[in-house]
Short mmCIF file of C-alpha atoms in Angstrom, two decimals:
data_model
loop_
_atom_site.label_atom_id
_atom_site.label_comp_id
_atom_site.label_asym_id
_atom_site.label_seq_id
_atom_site.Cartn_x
_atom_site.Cartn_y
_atom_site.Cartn_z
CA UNK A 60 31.64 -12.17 -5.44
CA UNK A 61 31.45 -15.46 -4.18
CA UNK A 62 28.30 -17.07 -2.39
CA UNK A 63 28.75 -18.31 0.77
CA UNK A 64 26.33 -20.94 1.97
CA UNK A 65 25.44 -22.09 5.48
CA UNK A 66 27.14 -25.16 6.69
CA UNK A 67 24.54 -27.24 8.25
CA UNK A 68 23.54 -25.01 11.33
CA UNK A 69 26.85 -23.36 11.19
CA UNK A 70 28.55 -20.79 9.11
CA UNK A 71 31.62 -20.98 6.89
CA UNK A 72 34.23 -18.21 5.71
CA UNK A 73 32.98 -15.71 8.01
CA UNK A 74 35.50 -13.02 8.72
CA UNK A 75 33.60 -10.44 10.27
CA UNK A 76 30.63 -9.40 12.41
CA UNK A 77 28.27 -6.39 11.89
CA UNK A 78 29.53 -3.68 14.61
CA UNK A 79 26.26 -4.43 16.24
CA UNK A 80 27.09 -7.52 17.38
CA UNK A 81 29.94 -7.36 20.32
CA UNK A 82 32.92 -9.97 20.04
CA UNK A 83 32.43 -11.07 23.90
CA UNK A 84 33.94 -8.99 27.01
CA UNK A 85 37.33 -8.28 24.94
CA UNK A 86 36.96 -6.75 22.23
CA UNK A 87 40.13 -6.02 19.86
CA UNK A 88 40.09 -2.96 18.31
CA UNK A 89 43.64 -2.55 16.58
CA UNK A 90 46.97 -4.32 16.82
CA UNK A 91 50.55 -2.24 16.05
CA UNK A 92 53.66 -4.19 15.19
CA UNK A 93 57.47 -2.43 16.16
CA UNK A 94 59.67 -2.30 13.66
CA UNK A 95 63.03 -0.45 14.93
CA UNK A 96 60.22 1.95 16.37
CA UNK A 97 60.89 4.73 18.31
CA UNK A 98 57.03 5.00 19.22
CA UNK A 99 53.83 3.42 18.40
CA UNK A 100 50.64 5.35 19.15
CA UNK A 101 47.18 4.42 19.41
CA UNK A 102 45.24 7.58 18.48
CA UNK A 103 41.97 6.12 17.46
CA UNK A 104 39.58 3.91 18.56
CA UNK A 105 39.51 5.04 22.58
CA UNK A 106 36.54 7.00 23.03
CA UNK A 107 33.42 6.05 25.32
CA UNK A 108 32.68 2.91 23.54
CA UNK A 109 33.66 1.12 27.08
CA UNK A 110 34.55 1.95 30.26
CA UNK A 111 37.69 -0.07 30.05
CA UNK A 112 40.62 -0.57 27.22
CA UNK A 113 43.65 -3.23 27.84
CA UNK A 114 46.49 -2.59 25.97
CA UNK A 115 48.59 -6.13 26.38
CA UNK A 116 52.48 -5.55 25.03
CA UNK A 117 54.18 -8.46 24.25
CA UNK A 118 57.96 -9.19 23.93
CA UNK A 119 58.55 -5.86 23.12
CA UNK A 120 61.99 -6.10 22.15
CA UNK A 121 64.69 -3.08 22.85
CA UNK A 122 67.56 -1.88 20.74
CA UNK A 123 69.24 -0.71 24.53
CA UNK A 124 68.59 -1.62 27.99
CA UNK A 125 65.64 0.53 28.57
CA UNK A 126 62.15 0.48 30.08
CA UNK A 127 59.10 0.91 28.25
CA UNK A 128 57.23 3.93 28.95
CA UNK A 129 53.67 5.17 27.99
CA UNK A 130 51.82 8.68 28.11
CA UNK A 131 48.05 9.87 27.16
CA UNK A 132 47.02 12.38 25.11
CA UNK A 133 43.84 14.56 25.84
CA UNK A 134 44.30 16.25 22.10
CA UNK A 135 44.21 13.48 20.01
CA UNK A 136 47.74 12.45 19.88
CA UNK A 137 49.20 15.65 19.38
CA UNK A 138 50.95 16.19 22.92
CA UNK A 139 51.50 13.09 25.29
CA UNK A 140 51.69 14.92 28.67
CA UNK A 141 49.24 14.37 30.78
CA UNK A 142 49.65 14.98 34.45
CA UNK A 143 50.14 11.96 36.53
CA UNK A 144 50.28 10.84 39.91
CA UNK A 145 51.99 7.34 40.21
CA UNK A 146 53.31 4.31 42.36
CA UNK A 147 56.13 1.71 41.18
CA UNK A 148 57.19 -1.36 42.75
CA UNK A 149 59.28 -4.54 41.62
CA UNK A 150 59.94 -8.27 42.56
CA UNK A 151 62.89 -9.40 40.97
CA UNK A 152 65.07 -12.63 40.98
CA UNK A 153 68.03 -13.25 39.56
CA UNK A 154 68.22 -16.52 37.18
CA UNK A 155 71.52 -17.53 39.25
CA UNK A 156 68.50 -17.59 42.39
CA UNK A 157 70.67 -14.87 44.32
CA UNK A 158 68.85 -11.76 46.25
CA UNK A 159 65.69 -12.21 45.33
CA UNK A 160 63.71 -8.76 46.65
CA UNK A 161 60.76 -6.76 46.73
CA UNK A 162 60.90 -3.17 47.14
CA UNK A 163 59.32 0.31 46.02
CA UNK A 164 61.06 2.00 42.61
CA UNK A 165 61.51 5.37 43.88
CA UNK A 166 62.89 6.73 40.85
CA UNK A 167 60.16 5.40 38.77
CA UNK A 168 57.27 7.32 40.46
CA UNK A 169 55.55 10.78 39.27
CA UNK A 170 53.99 13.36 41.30
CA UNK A 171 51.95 15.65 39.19
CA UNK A 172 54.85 15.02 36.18
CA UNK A 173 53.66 15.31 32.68
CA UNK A 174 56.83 12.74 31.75
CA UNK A 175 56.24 9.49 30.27
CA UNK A 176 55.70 6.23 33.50
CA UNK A 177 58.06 2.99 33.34
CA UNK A 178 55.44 0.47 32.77
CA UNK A 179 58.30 -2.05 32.82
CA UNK A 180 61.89 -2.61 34.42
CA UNK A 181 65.12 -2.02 31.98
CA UNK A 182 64.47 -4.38 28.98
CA UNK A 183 67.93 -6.21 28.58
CA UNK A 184 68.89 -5.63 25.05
CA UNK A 185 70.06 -9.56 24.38
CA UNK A 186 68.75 -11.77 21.76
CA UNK A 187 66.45 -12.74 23.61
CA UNK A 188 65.55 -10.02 26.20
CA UNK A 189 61.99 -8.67 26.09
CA UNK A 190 58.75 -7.43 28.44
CA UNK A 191 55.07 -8.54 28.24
CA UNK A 192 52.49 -7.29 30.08
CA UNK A 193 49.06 -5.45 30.65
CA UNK A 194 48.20 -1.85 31.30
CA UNK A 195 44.23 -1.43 31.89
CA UNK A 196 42.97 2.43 31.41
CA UNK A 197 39.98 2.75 32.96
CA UNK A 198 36.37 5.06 31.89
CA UNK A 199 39.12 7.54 29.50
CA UNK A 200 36.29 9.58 28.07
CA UNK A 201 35.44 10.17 31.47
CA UNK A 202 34.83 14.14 32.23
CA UNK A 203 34.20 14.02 35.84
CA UNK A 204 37.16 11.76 37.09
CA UNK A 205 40.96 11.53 36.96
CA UNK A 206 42.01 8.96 34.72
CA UNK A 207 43.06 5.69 36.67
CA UNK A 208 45.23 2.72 35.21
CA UNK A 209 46.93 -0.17 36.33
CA UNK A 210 49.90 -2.19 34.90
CA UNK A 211 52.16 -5.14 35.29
CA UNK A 212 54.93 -6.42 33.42
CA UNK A 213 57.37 -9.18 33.40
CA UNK A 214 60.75 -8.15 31.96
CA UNK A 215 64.24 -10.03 31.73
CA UNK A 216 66.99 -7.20 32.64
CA UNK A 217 70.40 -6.74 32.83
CA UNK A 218 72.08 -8.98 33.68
CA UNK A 219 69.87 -11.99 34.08
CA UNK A 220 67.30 -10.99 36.52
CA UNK A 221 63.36 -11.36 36.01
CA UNK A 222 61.58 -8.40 37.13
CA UNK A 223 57.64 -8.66 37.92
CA UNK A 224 57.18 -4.62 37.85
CA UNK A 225 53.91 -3.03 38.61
CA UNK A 226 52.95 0.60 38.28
CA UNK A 227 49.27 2.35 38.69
CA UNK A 228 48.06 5.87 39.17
CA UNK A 229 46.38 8.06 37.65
CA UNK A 230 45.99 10.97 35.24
CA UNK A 231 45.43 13.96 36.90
CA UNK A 232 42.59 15.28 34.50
CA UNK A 233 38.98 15.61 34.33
CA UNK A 234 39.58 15.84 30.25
CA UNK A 235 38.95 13.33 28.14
CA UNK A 236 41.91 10.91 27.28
CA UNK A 237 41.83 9.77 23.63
CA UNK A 238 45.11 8.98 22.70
CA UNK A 239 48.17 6.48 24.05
CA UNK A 240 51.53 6.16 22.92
CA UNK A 241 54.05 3.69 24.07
CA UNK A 242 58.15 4.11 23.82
CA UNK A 243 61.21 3.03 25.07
CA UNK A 244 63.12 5.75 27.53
CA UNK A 245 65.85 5.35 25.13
CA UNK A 246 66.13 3.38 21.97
CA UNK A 247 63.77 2.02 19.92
CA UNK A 248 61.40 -0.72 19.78
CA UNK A 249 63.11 -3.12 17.56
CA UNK A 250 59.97 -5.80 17.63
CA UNK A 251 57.34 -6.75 19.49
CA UNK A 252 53.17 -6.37 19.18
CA UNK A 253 50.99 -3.90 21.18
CA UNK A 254 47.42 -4.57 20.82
CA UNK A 255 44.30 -2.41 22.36
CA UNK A 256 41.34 -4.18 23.74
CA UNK A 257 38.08 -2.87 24.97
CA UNK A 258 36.49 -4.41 27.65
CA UNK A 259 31.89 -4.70 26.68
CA UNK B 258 10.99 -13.59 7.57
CA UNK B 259 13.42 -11.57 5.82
CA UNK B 260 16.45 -13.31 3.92
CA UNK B 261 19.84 -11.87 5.48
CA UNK B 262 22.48 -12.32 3.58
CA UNK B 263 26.68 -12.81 3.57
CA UNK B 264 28.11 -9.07 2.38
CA UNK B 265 30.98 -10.48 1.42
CA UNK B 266 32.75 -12.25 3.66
CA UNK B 267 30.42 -10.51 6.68
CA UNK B 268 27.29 -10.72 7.90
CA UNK B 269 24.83 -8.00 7.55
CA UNK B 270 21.73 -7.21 9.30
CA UNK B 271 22.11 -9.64 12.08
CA UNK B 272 21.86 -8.22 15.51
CA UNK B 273 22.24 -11.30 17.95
CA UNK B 274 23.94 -14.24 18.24
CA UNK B 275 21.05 -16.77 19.05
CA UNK B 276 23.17 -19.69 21.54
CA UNK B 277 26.34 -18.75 20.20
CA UNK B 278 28.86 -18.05 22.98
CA UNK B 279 29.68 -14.86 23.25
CA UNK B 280 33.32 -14.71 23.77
CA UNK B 281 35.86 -15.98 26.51
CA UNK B 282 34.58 -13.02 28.75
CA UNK B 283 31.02 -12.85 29.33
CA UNK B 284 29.15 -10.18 31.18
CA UNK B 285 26.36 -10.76 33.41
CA UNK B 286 25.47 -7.98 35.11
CA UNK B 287 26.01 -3.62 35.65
CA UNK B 288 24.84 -2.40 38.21
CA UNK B 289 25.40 1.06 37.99
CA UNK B 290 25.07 3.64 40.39
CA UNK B 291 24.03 7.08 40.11
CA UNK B 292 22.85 8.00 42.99
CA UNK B 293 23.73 7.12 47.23
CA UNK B 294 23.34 3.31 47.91
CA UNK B 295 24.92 1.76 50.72
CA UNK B 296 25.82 -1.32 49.15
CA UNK B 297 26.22 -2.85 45.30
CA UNK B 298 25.46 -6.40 45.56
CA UNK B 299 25.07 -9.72 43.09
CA UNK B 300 23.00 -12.17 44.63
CA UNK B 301 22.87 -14.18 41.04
CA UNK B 302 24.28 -15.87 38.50
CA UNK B 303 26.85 -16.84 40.67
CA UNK B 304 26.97 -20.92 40.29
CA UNK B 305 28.62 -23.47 38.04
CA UNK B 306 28.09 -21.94 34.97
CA UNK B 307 31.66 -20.55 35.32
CA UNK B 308 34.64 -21.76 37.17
CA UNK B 309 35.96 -18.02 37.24
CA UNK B 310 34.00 -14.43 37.90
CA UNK B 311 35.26 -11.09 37.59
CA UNK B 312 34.21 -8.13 38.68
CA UNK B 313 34.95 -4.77 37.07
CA UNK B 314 34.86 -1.42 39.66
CA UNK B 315 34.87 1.20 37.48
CA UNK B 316 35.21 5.18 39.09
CA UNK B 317 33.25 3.82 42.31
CA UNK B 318 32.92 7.08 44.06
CA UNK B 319 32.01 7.74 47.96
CA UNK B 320 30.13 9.90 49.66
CA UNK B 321 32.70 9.86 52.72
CA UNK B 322 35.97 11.40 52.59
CA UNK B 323 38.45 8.69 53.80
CA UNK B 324 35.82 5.37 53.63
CA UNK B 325 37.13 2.15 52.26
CA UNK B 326 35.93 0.35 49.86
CA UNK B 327 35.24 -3.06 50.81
CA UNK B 328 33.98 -6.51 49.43
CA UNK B 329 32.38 -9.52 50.71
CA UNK B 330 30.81 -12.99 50.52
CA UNK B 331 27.56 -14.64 51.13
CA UNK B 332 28.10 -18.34 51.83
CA UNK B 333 24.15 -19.87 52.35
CA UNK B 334 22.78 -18.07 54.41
CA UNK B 335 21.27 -14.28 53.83
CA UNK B 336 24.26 -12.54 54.94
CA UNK B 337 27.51 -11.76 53.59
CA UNK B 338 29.56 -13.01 56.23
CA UNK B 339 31.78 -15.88 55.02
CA UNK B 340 34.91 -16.61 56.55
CA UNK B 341 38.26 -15.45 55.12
CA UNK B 342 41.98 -15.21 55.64
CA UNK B 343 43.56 -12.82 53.41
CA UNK B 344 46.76 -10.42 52.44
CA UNK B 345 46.95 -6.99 51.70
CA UNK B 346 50.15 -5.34 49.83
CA UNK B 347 49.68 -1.33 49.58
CA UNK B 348 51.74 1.17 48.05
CA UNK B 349 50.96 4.87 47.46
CA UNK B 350 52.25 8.13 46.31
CA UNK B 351 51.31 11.65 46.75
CA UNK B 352 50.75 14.65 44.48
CA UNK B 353 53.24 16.64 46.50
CA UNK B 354 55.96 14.06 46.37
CA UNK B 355 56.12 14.19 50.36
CA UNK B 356 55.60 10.43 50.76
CA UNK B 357 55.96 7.83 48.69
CA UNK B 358 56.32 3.59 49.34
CA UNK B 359 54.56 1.10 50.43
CA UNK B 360 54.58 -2.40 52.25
CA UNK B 361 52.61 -5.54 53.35
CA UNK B 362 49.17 -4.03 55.33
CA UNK B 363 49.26 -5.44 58.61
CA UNK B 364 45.97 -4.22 59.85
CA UNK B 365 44.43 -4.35 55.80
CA UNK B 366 44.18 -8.33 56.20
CA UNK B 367 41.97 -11.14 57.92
CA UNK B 368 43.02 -14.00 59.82
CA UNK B 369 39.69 -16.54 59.89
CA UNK B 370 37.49 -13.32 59.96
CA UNK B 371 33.77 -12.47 58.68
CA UNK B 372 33.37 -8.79 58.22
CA UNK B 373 34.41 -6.92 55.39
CA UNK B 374 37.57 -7.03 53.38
CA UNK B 375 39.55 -3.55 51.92
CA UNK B 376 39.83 -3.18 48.45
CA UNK B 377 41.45 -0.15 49.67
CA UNK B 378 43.59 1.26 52.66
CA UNK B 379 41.67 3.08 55.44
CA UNK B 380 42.03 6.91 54.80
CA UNK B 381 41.39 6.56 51.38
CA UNK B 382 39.47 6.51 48.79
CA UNK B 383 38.92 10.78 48.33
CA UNK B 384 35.00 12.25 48.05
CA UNK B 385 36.28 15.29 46.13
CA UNK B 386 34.07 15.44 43.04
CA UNK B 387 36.98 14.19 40.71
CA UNK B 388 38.11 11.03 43.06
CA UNK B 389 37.30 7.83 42.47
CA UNK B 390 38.90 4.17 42.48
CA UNK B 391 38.91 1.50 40.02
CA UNK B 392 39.84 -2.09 39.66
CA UNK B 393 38.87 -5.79 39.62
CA UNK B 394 38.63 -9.13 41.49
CA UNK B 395 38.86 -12.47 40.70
CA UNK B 396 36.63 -15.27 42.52
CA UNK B 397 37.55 -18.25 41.70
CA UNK B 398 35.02 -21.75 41.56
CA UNK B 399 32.18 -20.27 43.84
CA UNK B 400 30.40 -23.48 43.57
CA UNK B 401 33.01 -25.73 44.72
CA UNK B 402 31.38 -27.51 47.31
CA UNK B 403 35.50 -28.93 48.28
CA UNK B 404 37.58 -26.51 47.45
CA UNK B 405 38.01 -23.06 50.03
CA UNK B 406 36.86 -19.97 47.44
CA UNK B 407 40.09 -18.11 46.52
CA UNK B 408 40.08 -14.88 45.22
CA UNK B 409 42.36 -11.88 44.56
CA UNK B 410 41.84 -7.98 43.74
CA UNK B 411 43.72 -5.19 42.76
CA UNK B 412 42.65 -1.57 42.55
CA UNK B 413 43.86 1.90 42.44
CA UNK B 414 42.02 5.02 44.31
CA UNK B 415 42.57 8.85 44.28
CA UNK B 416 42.90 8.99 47.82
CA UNK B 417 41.35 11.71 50.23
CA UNK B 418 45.45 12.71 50.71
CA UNK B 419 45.97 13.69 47.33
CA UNK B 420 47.95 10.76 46.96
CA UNK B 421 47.74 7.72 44.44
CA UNK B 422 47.28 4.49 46.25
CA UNK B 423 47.67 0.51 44.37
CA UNK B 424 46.15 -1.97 46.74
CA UNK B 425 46.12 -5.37 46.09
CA UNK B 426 44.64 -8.34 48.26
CA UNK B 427 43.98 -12.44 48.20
CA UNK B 428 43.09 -14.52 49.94
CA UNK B 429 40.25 -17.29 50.09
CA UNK B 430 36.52 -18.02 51.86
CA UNK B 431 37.04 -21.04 54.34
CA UNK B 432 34.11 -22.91 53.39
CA UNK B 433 33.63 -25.38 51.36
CA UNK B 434 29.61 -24.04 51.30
CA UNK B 435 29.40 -22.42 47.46
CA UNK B 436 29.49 -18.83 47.65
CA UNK B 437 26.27 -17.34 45.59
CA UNK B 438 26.79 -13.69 46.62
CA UNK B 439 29.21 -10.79 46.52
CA UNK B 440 28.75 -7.14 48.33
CA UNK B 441 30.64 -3.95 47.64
CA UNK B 442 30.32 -1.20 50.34
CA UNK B 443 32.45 1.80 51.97
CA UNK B 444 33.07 1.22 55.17
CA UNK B 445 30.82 4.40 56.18
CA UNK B 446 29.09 6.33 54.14
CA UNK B 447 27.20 5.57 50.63
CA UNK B 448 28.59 4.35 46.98
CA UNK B 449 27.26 7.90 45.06
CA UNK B 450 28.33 7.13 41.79
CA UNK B 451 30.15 3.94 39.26
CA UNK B 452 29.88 1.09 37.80
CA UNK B 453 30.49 -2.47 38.97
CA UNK B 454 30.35 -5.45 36.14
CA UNK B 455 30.22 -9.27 36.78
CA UNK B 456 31.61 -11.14 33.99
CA UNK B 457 31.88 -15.45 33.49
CA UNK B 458 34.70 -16.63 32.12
CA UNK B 459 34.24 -19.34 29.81
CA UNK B 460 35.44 -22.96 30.51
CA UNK B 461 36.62 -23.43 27.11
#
């Protein structure tokens, strides 16, 4: 093994911290890459550690014109149905600067469904069609409260239009959630990074 | 003193930072509540050390079936009575799939007013023991001594309706006075339970 000395006051190939010391308020705790993926799922790593995780999705890329969608698990991964309660609403605007609107996405919604929520508009599957966004989940280990979260995305869709969609709600359930998954509502994930934060 | 040493390419056995910065978002303060207080407020830290806050509402429950959760800002003197002119978007859903929708809150905003601003709508935020809201709000440059103090907040409640409600609301302080406090209360009623973080963000 190589020594490593200190650099004057500072300190030089460093890689990593003891997991006593806290990387500031956003923490990353893993990163998953699609790859013609028809899920990813984060099954580890969201626990009571903090009271709030980020996942942030960026240009998730779609083999068809197709929202993504997310669900929670309260076994681990091994069902994604948890009962939600939800609200969906989009600003849109077409490139072309016609009809721009704002209105409530009442077939995006869930009342006490176990189905997977839009967390963005229809991805259009062009070159260079794609969604980013955020979707905070807050306290999951929580045993006393539902389990809230809150989303945005920004998505080009068919044809031409950017979308600013926004969903929140929560998860009906006073059981822990410790698993997320993330997938298209048809297709797959051709690329495009998820990563999971948690907020210190 | 003991000698720590590089495990590889990590450091073990160190526990704190010294000066370092601790990361883009810094925390400053909990306050967490576990028992009935009327009000959560920071009356610190809140200066030029940052040139953005955030604060992190995290399962704030009430005492008060149908209270609203509500925020405001101290601007010199004692009280937390600055100015403000603000919006208010809300849309909501409920467990029964009855209603659903949403709008621009007419009578959820301020026009050049000092009382409290929603984080919520009124006839929200449910005391049954599993209902709670969370969220956040931005303040931007409290110690601006030119600048109004803008600031905007989102947050999502399990309503006393059964329904799911997303609230979101801006606006800015119109003072140029710094703003060195911020007060979270239900409109009746006390905060029983949650957590409410401040957080710095770094200016570089």
């Amino acid at each position: 093994m190589a020594l490593n000395f200190c650099n004057n006051n500072s300190l030089s190939s460093i890689t990593a911290l003891p997991a006593s010391i806290s990387g500031g308020g956003l923490n990353l705790i893993s990163t998953q890459t699609a790859s013609s993926s028809s899920t990813l799922s984060f099954t580890s790593g969201i626990d009571s550690t903090y009271k709030e995780y980020i996942f942030k999705f960026i240009n998730i890329h779609s083999s068809a014109d197709a929202p993504l969608t997310f669900n929670m698990s309260i076994d681990g991964g091994s069902n994604y149905n948890v009962t939600k309660t939800t609200t969906a609403f989009l600003a849109y605007n077409a490139e072309s600067g016609g009809s721009p609107a704002l209105g409530y996405e009442a077939g995006r919604d869930i009342a006490q469904g176990t189905g997977f929520q839009d967390i963005s508009y229809d991805i259009d599957n062009v070159d260079d069609g794609s969604t980013s966004g955020f979707l905070h989940l807050f306290d999951p280990s929580n045993t006393t409260f539902v389990k809230h979260f809150i989303a945005t995305a920004n998505t080009q869709f068919p044809t031409a239009y950017s979308g600013n969609y926004f969903s929140a709600g929560y998860g009906n359930t006073t059981s822990a959630v410790n698993a997320v998954q993330f997938k298209l509502s048809s297709g797959t994930m051709d690329s495009g990074v998820i990563k999971l934060y948690g907020v210190s | 003193m003991a000698l720590v040493k590089y495990n590889n390419n990590s450091i073990s056995s160190v526990t704190a930072l010294g000066s370092l910065p601790a990361g883009g978002l810094n925390l400053i303060t909990t306050n967490t509540i576990t028992s009935g207080v009327s009000s959560s407020s920071f009356t610190s830290n809140i200066d030029s050390t940052y040139d953005t806050y955030l604060f992190k509402f995290i399962n704030i429950h009430g005492a008060t079936d149908g209270s609203e959760f509500t925020v405001n800002f101290r601007d010199g003197s004692s009280a937390f009575d600055a100015t403000k002119t603000t919006t208010a978007v809300y849309y909501y859903h409920s467990e029964n799939d009855s209603e659903a929708g949403g709008s621009y809150k007419t009578d959820g905003d301020l026009a050049q007013g000092t009382g409290y601003q929603r984080l919520m709508d009124g006839s929200t935020s449910g005391a049954d023991n599993d209902q709670s809201l969370c969220g956040d709000l931005f303040l931007f440059s409290p110690s601006s001594d030119t600048f109004v103090k803008h600031f905007i907040a989102k947050t999502n409640s399990a309503m006393s309706w059964d329904a799911t409600g997303n609230y979101f609301v801006a606006g800015y302080c119109n003072v140029t006075a710094a703003i060195d406090g911020v007060d979270f209360k239900f409109t009746s009623g006390d905060i029983e339970s949650g957590v409410i973080k401040m957080y710095g963000l770094s200016k570089s």
